[in-house]
Tab-separated table of C-alpha atoms in Angstrom:
chain	number	residue	atom	x	y	z
P	1	GLU	CA	181.784	75.254	-193.033
P	2	ILE	CA	183.463	74.404	-189.689
P	3	THR	CA	183.685	77.964	-188.728
P	4	ILE	CA	179.903	78.570	-189.769
P	5	ASN	CA	178.780	75.556	-187.826
P	6	LEU	CA	180.598	76.758	-184.694
P	7	ALA	CA	179.205	80.309	-185.023
P	8	LYS	CA	175.623	78.867	-185.185
P	9	LYS	CA	176.189	77.392	-181.703
P	10	VAL	CA	177.100	80.663	-180.020
P	11	ASN	CA	173.652	81.943	-179.193
P	12	LYS	CA	175.241	85.573	-178.755
P	13	ILE	CA	175.783	85.868	-182.419
P	14	ASP	CA	172.717	87.329	-184.181
P	15	LYS	CA	173.691	87.046	-187.794
P	16	ILE	CA	176.583	85.165	-189.726
P	17	PHE	CA	178.013	86.782	-192.867
P	18	VAL	CA	180.800	85.206	-195.180
P	19	SER	CA	183.039	87.609	-197.033
P	20	SER	CA	184.671	86.319	-200.116
P	21	ASP	CA	185.192	86.685	-203.969
P	22	SER	CA	185.183	83.024	-204.211
P	23	LYS	CA	182.345	81.522	-206.082
P	24	LYS	CA	182.929	78.163	-204.237
P	25	ILE	CA	183.181	79.770	-200.750
P	26	LEU	CA	180.130	81.818	-201.181
P	27	SER	CA	178.086	78.731	-202.213
P	28	ILE	CA	179.277	76.749	-199.166
P	29	ALA	CA	178.003	79.923	-197.149
P	30	ARG	CA	174.493	79.850	-198.820
P	31	LYS	CA	174.205	76.326	-198.371
P	32	ASN	CA	174.923	76.682	-194.789
P	33	ASN	CA	172.526	79.487	-194.362
P	34	ALA	CA	175.094	82.312	-193.894
P	35	GLN	CA	174.335	85.642	-195.596
P	36	ILE	CA	177.326	86.572	-198.318
P	37	ILE	CA	179.382	89.785	-198.744
P	38	LYS	CA	180.958	89.946	-202.198
P	39	ARG	CA	184.383	91.192	-201.265
P	40	PRO	CA	186.465	92.897	-203.931
P	41	LYS	CA	189.288	91.067	-205.693
P	42	SER	CA	191.767	93.621	-204.347
P	43	LEU	CA	191.001	92.735	-200.825
P	44	CYS	CA	191.487	88.888	-201.886
P	45	ASN	CA	195.051	88.356	-202.581
P	46	ASN	CA	198.068	87.139	-200.318
P	47	THR	CA	199.108	90.577	-199.410
P	48	SER	CA	195.605	92.007	-198.786
P	49	ASN	CA	195.093	93.741	-195.350
P	50	GLU	CA	192.388	91.865	-193.516
P	51	PHE	CA	191.608	95.073	-191.582
P	52	GLU	CA	190.439	96.712	-195.003
P	53	SER	CA	188.337	93.633	-195.592
P	54	TRP	CA	186.507	94.275	-192.111
P	55	LYS	CA	186.062	97.995	-193.341
P	56	HIS	CA	184.549	96.905	-196.373
P	57	ALA	CA	182.071	94.425	-194.661
P	58	ILE	CA	180.980	97.149	-192.247
P	59	LYS	CA	180.528	99.516	-194.853
P	60	TYR	CA	178.599	96.951	-196.996
P	61	LEU	CA	176.123	96.194	-193.995
P	62	LYS	CA	175.511	99.760	-192.969
P	63	ASP	CA	174.647	100.651	-196.740
P	64	LYS	CA	172.084	97.813	-196.346
P	65	LYS	CA	170.915	99.572	-193.470
P	66	LEU	CA	171.970	96.955	-191.080
P	67	ILE	CA	173.176	98.106	-187.802
P	68	PHE	CA	175.042	96.277	-185.150
P	69	ASP	CA	176.890	96.757	-181.838
P	70	TYR	CA	179.718	94.242	-182.076
P	71	PHE	CA	181.903	93.121	-184.908
P	72	LEU	CA	183.111	89.583	-184.441
P	73	SER	CA	185.644	88.327	-186.949
P	74	LEU	CA	186.233	84.459	-186.986
P	75	PRO	CA	188.909	83.775	-189.608
P	76	THR	CA	188.370	80.197	-191.224
P	77	THR	CA	192.364	79.700	-190.678
P	78	SER	CA	191.669	78.562	-187.011
P	79	PRO	CA	189.333	75.518	-187.232
P	80	LEU	CA	190.309	73.992	-184.003
P	81	ARG	CA	188.632	76.842	-181.929
P	82	LYS	CA	185.947	75.918	-179.411
P	83	LYS	CA	182.793	77.414	-178.693
P	84	LYS	CA	184.061	78.346	-175.312
P	85	ASP	CA	186.732	80.217	-176.644
P	86	ILE	CA	184.270	82.487	-178.643
P	87	MET	CA	182.085	83.048	-175.780
P	88	ASN	CA	185.053	83.887	-173.571
P	89	LEU	CA	185.916	86.520	-176.009
P	90	ILE	CA	182.427	88.003	-176.277
P	91	ASN	CA	181.916	87.891	-172.546
P	92	LYS	CA	185.395	89.597	-171.527
P	93	PHE	CA	184.742	92.285	-174.277
P	94	SER	CA	181.217	93.165	-173.221
P	95	LYS	CA	182.541	93.771	-169.782
P	96	SER	CA	185.436	95.750	-170.659
P	97	LYS	CA	186.839	99.049	-171.780
P	98	TYR	CA	189.046	97.645	-174.563
P	99	ASP	CA	188.705	98.905	-178.372
P	100	LEU	CA	189.520	95.426	-179.512
P	101	LEU	CA	189.964	91.729	-177.861
P	102	LEU	CA	191.860	89.124	-179.644
P	103	CYS	CA	193.170	85.811	-179.025
P	104	VAL	CA	196.784	84.650	-178.268
P	105	ALA	CA	198.777	81.558	-177.320
P	106	LYS	CA	201.904	80.672	-175.441
P	107	THR	CA	204.932	80.558	-177.841
P	108	ASN	CA	207.903	78.390	-178.079
P	109	ARG	CA	209.794	80.790	-180.250
P	110	PHE	CA	211.435	84.031	-179.075
P	111	PRO	CA	212.587	86.836	-181.463
P	112	HIS	CA	215.759	87.602	-180.012
P	113	TYR	CA	217.154	84.052	-180.517
P	114	ASN	CA	215.108	81.835	-182.515
P	115	MET	CA	214.379	84.219	-185.331
P	116	VAL	CA	216.956	85.706	-187.773
P	117	ILE	CA	217.264	87.801	-190.762
P	118	LYS	CA	219.398	87.335	-193.824
P	119	LYS	CA	221.445	90.258	-195.210
P	120	LYS	CA	223.185	89.189	-198.154
P	121	ASP	CA	225.018	86.025	-197.286
P	122	VAL	CA	224.902	86.210	-193.615
P	123	ILE	CA	222.422	86.120	-190.889
P	124	GLN	CA	221.682	88.341	-187.991
P	125	PRO	CA	219.253	88.249	-184.888
P	126	ILE	CA	215.873	90.235	-185.996
P	127	LEU	CA	215.803	91.695	-182.452
P	128	LYS	CA	218.548	92.003	-179.933
P	129	LYS	CA	217.573	90.913	-176.420
P	130	ALA	CA	215.769	94.014	-174.845
P	131	LYS	CA	214.996	95.108	-171.474
P	132	GLY	CA	211.319	93.621	-170.477
P	133	LEU	CA	211.606	91.234	-173.270
P	134	GLU	CA	211.087	88.010	-171.141
P	135	LYS	CA	209.995	84.484	-172.045
P	136	ASN	CA	206.663	84.778	-170.140
P	137	ASN	CA	205.567	87.823	-171.878
P	138	ILE	CA	206.147	87.033	-175.328
P	139	LEU	CA	202.771	85.570	-176.769
P	140	ASN	CA	201.721	84.371	-180.492
P	141	LEU	CA	198.858	86.177	-182.141
P	142	THR	CA	196.262	83.706	-183.382
P	143	THR	CA	193.351	84.026	-185.639
P	144	VAL	CA	190.853	82.289	-183.324
P	145	GLY	CA	188.800	85.476	-183.178
P	146	TYR	CA	188.767	89.212	-182.867
P	147	ILE	CA	185.941	91.273	-181.424
P	148	THR	CA	185.466	95.143	-181.609
P	149	LYS	CA	182.818	97.738	-182.359
P	150	PRO	CA	182.261	99.001	-185.951
P	151	LYS	CA	183.090	102.445	-185.147
P	152	PHE	CA	186.556	101.502	-183.877
P	153	VAL	CA	187.284	99.612	-187.413
P	154	MET	CA	185.962	102.510	-189.440
P	155	LYS	CA	188.165	105.284	-187.723
P	156	SER	CA	191.269	103.137	-187.528
P	157	ASN	CA	194.169	102.000	-189.512
P	158	ASN	CA	194.949	98.618	-187.955
P	159	ILE	CA	193.900	96.621	-184.917
P	160	PHE	CA	196.543	98.182	-182.655
P	161	ASP	CA	195.392	101.671	-183.056
P	162	GLY	CA	193.546	101.636	-179.766
P	163	LYS	CA	193.438	99.615	-176.521
P	164	VAL	CA	193.911	95.930	-177.095
P	165	GLY	CA	193.158	93.310	-174.736
P	166	TYR	CA	193.433	89.577	-175.014
P	167	ILE	CA	192.332	86.114	-173.937
P	168	LYS	CA	194.615	83.140	-174.012
P	169	ILE	CA	193.954	79.959	-175.998
P	170	PRO	CA	195.709	76.713	-175.649
P	171	ARG	CA	198.360	76.061	-178.377
P	172	GLU	CA	196.382	72.909	-179.569
P	173	ARG	CA	193.465	74.923	-180.592
P	174	ALA	CA	195.529	78.099	-181.841
P	175	ILE	CA	196.635	76.826	-185.095
P	176	ASP	CA	196.775	79.595	-187.812
P	177	ILE	CA	196.717	77.994	-191.344
P	178	ASP	CA	199.230	80.150	-193.466
P	179	ASP	CA	200.562	77.406	-195.883
P	180	PHE	CA	200.039	73.792	-197.033
P	181	TYR	CA	201.941	72.414	-194.245
P	182	ASP	CA	199.772	74.005	-191.612
P	183	LEU	CA	196.684	72.788	-193.408
P	184	LYS	CA	197.978	69.299	-193.251
P	185	VAL	CA	198.576	69.656	-189.488
P	186	ALA	CA	195.055	71.006	-188.945
P	187	ARG	CA	193.655	68.264	-191.010
P	188	PHE	CA	195.432	65.633	-188.829
P	189	LEU	CA	194.506	67.163	-185.675
P	190	LEU	CA	190.858	67.572	-186.786
P	191	SER	CA	190.725	63.871	-187.812
P	192	LYS	CA	192.438	62.799	-184.357
P	193	LYS	CA	189.539	65.088	-182.666
P	194	ASN	CA	186.775	63.366	-184.584
P	195	ASN	CA	187.982	59.880	-184.002
P	196	ASN	CA	188.298	60.654	-180.364
P	197	LYS	CA	184.600	61.705	-180.325
P	198	LEU	CA	183.680	58.645	-182.250
P	199	GLN	CA	185.326	56.376	-179.810
P	200	LYS	CA	183.416	58.062	-176.846
């Protein structure tokens, strides 16, 4: 619902679709005047490839004779994004030659010393420090937004199959809900944000 309401505020978005197999989610979409795409159950489990759900949505719309120039994905896992983040994404992509544009944020974790892999009863670095791997050029991928063209999605296997650009999002707006802890943090930050609005 948060994502749909934000999308409605972006005047460059012509149509809003919600793709899901959940009756509850599709009901919320209808209630908020978004159009629905019934996603196959095979694309709705924890290991499903989101890129394949993009392909399904594009094919579904093309079969309905709905032609569009840009495909913008706003996953519901980033409820702290702002309208200006999406506008920046759209504006930069429309003036660029990228195949796909996504959102990143600064990170406080680095794969060569913050992240390890367990092998039997010992741990080892995931990645040894390599040339060019510096603190200032490692970024976190976020789910704030992705924009591309339908043709690129249909001919590619993943988001990195072409020339990929990015815009930076402040870390406080870049939370990506992957588990219950992330959900609790997002709810806390949203309640704090809403309280600040009420106080103003």
